[in-house]
Tab-separated table of C-alpha atoms and ligand atoms in Angstrom:
chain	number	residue	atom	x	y	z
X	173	UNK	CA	178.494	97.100	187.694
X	174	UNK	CA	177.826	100.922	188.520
X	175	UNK	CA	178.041	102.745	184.738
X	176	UNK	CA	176.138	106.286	185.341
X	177	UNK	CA	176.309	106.862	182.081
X	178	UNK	CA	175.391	104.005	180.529
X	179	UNK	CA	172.129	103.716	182.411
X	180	UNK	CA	171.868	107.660	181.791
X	181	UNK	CA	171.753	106.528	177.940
X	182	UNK	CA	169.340	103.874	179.173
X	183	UNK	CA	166.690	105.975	180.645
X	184	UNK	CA	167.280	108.462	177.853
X	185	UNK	CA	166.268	105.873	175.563
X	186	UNK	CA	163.795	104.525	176.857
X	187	UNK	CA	161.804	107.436	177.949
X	188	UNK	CA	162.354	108.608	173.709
X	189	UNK	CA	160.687	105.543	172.938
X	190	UNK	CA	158.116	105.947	175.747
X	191	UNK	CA	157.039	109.259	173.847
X	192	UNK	CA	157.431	108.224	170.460
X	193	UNK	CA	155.097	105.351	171.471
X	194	UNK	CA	152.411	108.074	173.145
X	195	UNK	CA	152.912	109.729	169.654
X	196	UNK	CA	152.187	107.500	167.667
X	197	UNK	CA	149.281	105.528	169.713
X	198	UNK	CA	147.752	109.177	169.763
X	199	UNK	CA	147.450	109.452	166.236
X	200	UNK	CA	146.359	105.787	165.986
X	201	UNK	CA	143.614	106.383	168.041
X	202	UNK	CA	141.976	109.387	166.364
X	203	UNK	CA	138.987	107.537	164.175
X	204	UNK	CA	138.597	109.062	160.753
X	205	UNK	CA	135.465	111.263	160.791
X	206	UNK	CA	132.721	111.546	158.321
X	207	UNK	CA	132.098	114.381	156.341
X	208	UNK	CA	129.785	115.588	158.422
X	209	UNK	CA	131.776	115.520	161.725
X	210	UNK	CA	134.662	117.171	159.497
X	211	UNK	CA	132.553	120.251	158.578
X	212	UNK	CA	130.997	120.728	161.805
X	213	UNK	CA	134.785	120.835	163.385
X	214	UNK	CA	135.843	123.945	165.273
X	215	UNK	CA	139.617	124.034	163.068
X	216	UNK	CA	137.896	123.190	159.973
X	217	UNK	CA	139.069	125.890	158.447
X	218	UNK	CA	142.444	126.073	159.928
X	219	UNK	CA	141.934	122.569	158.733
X	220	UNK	CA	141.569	123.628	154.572
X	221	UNK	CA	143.967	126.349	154.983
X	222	UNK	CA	146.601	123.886	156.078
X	223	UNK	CA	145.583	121.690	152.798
X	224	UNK	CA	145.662	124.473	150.785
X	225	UNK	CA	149.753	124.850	152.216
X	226	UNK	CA	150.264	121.471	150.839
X	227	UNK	CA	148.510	121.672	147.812
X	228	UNK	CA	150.720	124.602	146.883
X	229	UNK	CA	153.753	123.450	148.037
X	230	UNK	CA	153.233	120.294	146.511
X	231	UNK	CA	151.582	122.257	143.355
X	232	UNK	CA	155.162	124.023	143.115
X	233	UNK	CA	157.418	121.624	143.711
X	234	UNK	CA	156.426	118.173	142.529
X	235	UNK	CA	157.091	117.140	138.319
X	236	UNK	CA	155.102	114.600	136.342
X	237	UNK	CA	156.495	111.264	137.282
X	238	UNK	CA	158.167	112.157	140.252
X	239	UNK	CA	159.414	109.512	142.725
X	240	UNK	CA	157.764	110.833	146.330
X	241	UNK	CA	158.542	109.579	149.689
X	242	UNK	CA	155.688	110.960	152.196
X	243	UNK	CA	157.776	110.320	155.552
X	244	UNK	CA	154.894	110.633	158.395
X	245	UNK	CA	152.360	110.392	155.710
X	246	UNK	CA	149.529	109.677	158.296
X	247	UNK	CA	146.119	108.756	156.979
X	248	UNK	CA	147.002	109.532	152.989
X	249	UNK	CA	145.076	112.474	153.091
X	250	UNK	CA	147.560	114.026	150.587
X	251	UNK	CA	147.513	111.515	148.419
X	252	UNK	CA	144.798	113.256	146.142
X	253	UNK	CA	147.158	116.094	146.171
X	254	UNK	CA	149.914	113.709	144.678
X	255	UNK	CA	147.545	112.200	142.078
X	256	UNK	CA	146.787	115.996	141.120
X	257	UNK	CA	150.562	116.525	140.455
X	258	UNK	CA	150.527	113.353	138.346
X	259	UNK	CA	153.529	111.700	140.497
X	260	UNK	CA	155.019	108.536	139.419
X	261	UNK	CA	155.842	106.466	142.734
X	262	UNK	CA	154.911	107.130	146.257
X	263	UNK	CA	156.568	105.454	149.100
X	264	UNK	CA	154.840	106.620	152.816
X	265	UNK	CA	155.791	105.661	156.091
X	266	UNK	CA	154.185	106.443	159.397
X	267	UNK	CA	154.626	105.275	163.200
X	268	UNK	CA	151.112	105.113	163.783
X	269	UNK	CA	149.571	101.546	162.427
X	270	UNK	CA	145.845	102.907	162.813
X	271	UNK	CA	146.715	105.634	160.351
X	272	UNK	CA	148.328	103.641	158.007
X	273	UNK	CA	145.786	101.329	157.923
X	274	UNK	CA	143.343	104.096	157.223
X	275	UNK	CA	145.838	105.335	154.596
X	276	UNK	CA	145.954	101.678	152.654
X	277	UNK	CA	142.008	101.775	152.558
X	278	UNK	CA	141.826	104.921	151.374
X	279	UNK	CA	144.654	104.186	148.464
X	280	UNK	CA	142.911	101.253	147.438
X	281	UNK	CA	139.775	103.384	147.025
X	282	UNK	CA	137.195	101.839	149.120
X	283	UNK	CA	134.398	103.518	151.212
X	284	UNK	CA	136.400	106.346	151.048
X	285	UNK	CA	134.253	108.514	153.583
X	286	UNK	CA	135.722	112.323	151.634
X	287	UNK	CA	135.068	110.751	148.275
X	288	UNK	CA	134.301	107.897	146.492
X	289	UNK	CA	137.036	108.100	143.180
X	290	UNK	CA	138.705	106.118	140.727
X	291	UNK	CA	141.805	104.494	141.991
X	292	UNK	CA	145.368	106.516	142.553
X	293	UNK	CA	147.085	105.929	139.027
X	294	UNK	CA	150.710	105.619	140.628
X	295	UNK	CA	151.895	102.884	142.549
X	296	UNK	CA	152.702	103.183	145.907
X	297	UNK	CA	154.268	101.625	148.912
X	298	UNK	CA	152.651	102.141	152.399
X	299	UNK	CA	154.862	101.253	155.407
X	300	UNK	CA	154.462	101.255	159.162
X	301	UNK	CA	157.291	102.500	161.076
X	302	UNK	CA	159.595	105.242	162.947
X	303	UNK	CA	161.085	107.395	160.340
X	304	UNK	CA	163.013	109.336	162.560
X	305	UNK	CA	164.385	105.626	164.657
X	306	UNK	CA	164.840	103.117	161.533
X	307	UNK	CA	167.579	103.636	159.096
X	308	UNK	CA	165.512	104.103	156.083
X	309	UNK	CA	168.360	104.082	153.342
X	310	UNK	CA	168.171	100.071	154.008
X	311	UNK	CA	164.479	99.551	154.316
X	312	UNK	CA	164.184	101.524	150.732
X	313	UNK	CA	166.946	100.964	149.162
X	314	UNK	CA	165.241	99.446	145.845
X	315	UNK	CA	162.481	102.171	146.255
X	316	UNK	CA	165.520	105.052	146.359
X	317	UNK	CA	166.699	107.239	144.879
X	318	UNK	CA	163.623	109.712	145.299
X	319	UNK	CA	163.050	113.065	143.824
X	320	UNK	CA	161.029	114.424	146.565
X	321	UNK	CA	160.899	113.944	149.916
X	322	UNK	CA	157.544	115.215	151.775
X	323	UNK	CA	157.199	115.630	155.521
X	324	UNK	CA	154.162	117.532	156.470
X	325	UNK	CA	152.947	118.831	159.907
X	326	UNK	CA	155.556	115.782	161.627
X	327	UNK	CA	159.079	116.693	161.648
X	328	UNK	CA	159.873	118.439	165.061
X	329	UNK	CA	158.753	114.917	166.618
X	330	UNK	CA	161.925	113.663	165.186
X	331	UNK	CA	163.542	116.534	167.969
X	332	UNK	CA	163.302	114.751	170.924
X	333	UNK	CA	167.006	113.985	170.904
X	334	UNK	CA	169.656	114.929	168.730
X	335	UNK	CA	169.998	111.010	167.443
X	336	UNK	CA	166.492	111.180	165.956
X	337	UNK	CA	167.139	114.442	164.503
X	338	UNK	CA	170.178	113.370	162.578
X	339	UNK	CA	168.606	110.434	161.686
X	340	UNK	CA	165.713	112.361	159.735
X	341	UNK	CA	167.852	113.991	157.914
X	342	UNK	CA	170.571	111.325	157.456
X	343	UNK	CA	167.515	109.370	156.113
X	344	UNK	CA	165.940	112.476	153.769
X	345	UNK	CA	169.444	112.979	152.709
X	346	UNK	CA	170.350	109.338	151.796
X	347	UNK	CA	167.071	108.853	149.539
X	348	UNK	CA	166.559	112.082	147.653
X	349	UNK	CA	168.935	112.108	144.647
X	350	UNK	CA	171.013	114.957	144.033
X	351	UNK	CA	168.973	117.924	143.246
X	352	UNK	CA	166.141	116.403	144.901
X	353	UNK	CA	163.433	118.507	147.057
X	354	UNK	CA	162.240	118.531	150.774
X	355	UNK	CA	159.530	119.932	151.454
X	356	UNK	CA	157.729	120.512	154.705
X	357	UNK	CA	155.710	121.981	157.383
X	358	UNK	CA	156.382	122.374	160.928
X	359	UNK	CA	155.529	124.416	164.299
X	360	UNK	CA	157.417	128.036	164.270
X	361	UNK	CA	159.695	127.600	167.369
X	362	UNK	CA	160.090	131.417	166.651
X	363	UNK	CA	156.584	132.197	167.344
X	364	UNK	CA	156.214	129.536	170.053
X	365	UNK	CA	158.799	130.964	172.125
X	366	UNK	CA	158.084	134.525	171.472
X	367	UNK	CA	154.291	133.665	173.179
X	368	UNK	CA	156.026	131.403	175.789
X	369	UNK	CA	157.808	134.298	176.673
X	370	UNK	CA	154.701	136.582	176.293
X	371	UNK	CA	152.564	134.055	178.739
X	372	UNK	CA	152.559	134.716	182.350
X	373	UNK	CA	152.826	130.823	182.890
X	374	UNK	CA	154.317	128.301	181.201
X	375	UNK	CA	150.918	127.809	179.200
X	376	UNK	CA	149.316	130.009	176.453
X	377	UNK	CA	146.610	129.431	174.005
X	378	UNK	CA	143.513	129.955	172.993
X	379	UNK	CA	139.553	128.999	172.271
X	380	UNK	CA	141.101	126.170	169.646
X	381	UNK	CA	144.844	125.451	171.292
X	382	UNK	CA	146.934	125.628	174.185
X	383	UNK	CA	150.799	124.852	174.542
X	384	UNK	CA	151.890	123.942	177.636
X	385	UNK	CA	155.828	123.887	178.602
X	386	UNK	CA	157.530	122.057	181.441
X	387	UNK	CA	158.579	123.340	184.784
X	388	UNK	CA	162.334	122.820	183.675
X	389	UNK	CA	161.893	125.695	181.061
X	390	UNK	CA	160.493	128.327	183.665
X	391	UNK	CA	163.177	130.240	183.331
X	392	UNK	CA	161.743	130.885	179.717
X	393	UNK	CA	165.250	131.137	178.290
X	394	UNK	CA	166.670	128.151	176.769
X	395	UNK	CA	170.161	129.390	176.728
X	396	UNK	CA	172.044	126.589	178.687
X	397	UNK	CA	169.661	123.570	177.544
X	398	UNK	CA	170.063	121.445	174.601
X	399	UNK	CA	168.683	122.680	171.355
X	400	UNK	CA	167.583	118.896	171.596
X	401	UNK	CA	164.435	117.983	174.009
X	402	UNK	CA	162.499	121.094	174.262
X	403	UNK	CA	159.140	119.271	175.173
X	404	UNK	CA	155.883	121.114	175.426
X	405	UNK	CA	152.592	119.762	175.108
X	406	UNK	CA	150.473	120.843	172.431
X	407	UNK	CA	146.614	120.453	172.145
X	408	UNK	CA	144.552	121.047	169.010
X	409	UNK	CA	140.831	121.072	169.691
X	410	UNK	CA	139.529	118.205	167.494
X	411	UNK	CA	143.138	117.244	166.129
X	412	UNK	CA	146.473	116.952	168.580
X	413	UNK	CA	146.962	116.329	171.863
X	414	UNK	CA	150.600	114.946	172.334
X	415	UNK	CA	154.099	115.935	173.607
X	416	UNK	CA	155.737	117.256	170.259
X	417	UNK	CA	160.358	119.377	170.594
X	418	UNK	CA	160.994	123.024	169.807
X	419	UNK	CA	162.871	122.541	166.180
X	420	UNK	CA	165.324	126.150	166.723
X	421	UNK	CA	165.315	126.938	162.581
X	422	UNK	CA	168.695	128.065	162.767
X	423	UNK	CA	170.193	124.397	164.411
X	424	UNK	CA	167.774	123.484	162.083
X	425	UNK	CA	169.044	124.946	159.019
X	426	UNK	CA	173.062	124.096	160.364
X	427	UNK	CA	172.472	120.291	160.598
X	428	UNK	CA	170.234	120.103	157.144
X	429	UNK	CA	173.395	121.870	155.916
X	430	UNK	CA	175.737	119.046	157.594
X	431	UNK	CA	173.370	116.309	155.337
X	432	UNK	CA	173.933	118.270	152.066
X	433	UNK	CA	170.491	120.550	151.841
X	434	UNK	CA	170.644	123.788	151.195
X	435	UNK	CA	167.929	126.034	152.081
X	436	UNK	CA	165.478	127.115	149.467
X	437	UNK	CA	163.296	129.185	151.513
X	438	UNK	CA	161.610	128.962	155.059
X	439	UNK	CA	158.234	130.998	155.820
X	440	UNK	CA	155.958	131.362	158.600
X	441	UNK	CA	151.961	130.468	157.368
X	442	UNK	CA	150.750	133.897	157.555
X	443	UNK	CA	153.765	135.160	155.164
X	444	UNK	CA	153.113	131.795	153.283
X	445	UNK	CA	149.277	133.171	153.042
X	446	UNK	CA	149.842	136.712	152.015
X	447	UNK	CA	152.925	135.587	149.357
X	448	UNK	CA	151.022	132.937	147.318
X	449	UNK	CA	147.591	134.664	147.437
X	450	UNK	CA	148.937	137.053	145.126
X	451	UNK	CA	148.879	134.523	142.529
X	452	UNK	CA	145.670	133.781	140.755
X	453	UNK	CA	146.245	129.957	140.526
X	454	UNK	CA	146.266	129.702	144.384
X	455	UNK	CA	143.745	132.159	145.362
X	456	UNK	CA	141.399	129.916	143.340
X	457	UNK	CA	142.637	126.938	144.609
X	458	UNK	CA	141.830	128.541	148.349
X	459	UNK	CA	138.346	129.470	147.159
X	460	UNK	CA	138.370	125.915	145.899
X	461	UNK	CA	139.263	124.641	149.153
X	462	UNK	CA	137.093	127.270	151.481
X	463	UNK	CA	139.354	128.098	153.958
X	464	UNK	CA	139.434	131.744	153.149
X	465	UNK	CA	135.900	132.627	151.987
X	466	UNK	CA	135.954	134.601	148.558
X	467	UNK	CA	139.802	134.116	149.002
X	468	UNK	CA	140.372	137.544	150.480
X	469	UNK	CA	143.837	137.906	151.680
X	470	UNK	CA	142.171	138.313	155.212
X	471	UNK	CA	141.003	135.741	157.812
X	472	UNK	CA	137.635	136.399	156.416
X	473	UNK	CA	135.930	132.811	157.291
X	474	UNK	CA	138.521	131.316	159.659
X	475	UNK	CA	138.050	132.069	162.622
X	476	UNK	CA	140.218	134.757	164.557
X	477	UNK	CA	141.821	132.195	166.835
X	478	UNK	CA	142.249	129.458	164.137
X	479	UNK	CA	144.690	132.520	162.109
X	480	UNK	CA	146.377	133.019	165.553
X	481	UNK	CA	146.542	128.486	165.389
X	482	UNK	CA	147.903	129.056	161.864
X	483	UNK	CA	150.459	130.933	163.157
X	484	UNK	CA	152.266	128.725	165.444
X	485	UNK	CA	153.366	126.909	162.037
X	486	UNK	CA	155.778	127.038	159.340
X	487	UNK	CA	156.703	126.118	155.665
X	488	UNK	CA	160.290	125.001	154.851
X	489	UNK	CA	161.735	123.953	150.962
X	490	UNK	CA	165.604	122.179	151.178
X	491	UNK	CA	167.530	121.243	148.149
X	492	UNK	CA	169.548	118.210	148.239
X	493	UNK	CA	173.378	119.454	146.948
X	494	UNK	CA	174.413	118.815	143.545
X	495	UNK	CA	173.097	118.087	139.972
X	496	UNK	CA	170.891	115.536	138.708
X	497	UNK	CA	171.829	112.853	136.187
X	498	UNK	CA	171.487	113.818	132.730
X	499	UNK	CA	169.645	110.801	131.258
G	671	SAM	N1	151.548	114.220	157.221
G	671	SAM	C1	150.154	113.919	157.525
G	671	SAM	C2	149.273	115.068	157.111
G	671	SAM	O1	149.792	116.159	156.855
G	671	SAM	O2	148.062	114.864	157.024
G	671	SAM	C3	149.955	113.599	159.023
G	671	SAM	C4	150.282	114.717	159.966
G	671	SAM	S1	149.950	114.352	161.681
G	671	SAM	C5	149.789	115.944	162.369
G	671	SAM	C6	151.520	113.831	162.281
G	671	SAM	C7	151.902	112.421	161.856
G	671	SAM	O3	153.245	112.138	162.247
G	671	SAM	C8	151.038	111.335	162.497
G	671	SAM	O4	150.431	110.552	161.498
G	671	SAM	C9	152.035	110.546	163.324
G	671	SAM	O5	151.703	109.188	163.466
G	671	SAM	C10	153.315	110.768	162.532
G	671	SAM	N2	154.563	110.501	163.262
G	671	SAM	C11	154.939	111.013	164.457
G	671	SAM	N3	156.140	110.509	164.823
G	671	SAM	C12	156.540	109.690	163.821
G	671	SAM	C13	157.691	108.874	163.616
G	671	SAM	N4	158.653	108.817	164.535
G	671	SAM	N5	157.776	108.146	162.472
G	671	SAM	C14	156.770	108.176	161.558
G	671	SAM	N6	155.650	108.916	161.708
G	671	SAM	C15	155.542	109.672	162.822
């Protein structure tokens, strides 16, 4: 029988799950490097200042014996940062099977190739799957309720269509308790678009990244298409190479606000840069790390095209509506 629509939704589908697949085989695929190979990488310092974003979101927002749920947790390479903020549970979930594999060695402590260390002290739960597919309220529901809710450098591929969007969120909003934190990181689709628009092409970049947009958006404007879909391609030098959706922060912010978050704060990673380096605690933590040299509040050892990288990305901070339980 002829349905149009119905096999409209069909293709739809399927070509969602043809890219979540590419996604998540991508990050499968990418071996975990040895310390060596990590230091010789051209981002490697794009690389630590990205850790030292998490560390200090994390650093600010997680409590002593908080419940986390790491949703795209990839290879657990935060899960130091989580045993530095002395968290109670962790639950993480990622598409990619490779890097949760990698993740369940590295939680269990052996040949660790960063570090060889004493075991995590808090349980945790590592799960294979599409956080942004799979109704997560169900698959969790004796892990739930969580405190905080983590989803770093992951969320905008939950924007291929408006579905998987709502069903981040529906799932981030259905497992943090009330009160509860989200924290994340994500590309700037401010920044993105102001360079798309910049390019002469539909491509931009530089020595360490290029974004490349599809024919359909030559007209560079976006203003009868779907806030939904906006695919570019996106390649990292030594990291990402993958379609990934333009996440337009204020949809963004209206549909978190439709699951019961308000917004705490949003910031671009050069504001996020210049606003915590003021604080002592963090500037050492960044000389720590190395991303920044002597921790000047300049670009001094990343490169000046890894800054411009660091750019394309953002820091967001939700609060799940109401008021904890008083017990
Ligand atoms: N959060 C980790 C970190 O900061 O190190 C990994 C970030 S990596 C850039 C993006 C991760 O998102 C990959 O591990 C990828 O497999 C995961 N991912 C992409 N789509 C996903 C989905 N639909 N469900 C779960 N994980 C997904």
């Amino acid at each position: 029988r002829h349905d149009p629509q119905g096999s409209a939704h069909f293709l739809e589908d399927e070509s969602t799950k043809i890219f979540a697949r590419k996604v998540a085989d991508h990050y499968s695929a990418r071996s975990n490097q040895t310390l060596e190979e990590r230091e010789a990488s051209p981002i490697i310092h794009l690389k630590k200042l990205n850790n030292w974003i998490k560390s200090v979101l994390i650093q600010l927002y997680a409590r002593r014996g908080d419940a986390v749920l790491d949703l795209a947790c990839g290879k657990g390479g935060d899960l130091i940062k989580w045993d530095k903020a002395k968290i109670g549970y962790y639950v993480g979930i990622d598409i990619a099977e490779g890097s949760i594999k990698d993740c369940r060695t590295r939680y269990n402590g052996d040949a660790d190739h960063h570090q060889r260390r004493k075991k995590f002290t808090f349980p945790a739960r590592l799960i294979c799957g599409d956080c942004y597919e799979v109704r997560l309220d169900k698959v969790l529901a004796d892990d739930a309720p969580f405190d905080l809710c983590s989803c770093q450098f992951a969320l905008h591929y939950s924007w291929s269509t408006e579905v998987r969007a709502r069903q981040a969120l529906a799932n981030v909003s259905a497992l943090l308790r009330p009160g509860g934190i989200f924290i994340g990181t994500m590309p700037d689709a401010n920044v993105i678009i102001k360079k798309l628009r910049e390019a002469e092409g539909l491509t931009f970049g530089n020595s360490v990244y290029w974004v490349r947009f599809d024919e359909e958006f030559s007209d560079k404007k976006f203003k009868s298409s779907s806030p939904f879909g906006i695919k570019y391609t996106f390649h990292l030098e030594d990291a990402v190479d993958c379609p990934e959706w333009i996440v337009p922060f204020h949809i963004f912010k209206s549909l978190a606000e439709e699951y019961d978050f308000e917004l705490v704060f949003a910031k671009n990673s050069h504001e996020f840069v210049h606003e915590y380096m003021k604080k002592p605690e963090f500037v050492e933590l960044m000389r720590r790390l190395g991303a920044l040299g002597d921790g000047n509040q300049d670009q001094s050892t990343l490169s000046a095209d890894e800054w411009e990288a660091a750019y394309l990305y953002m820091s967001f901070v939700l609060r799940k509506r109401g008021q904890p339980d008083k017990t």
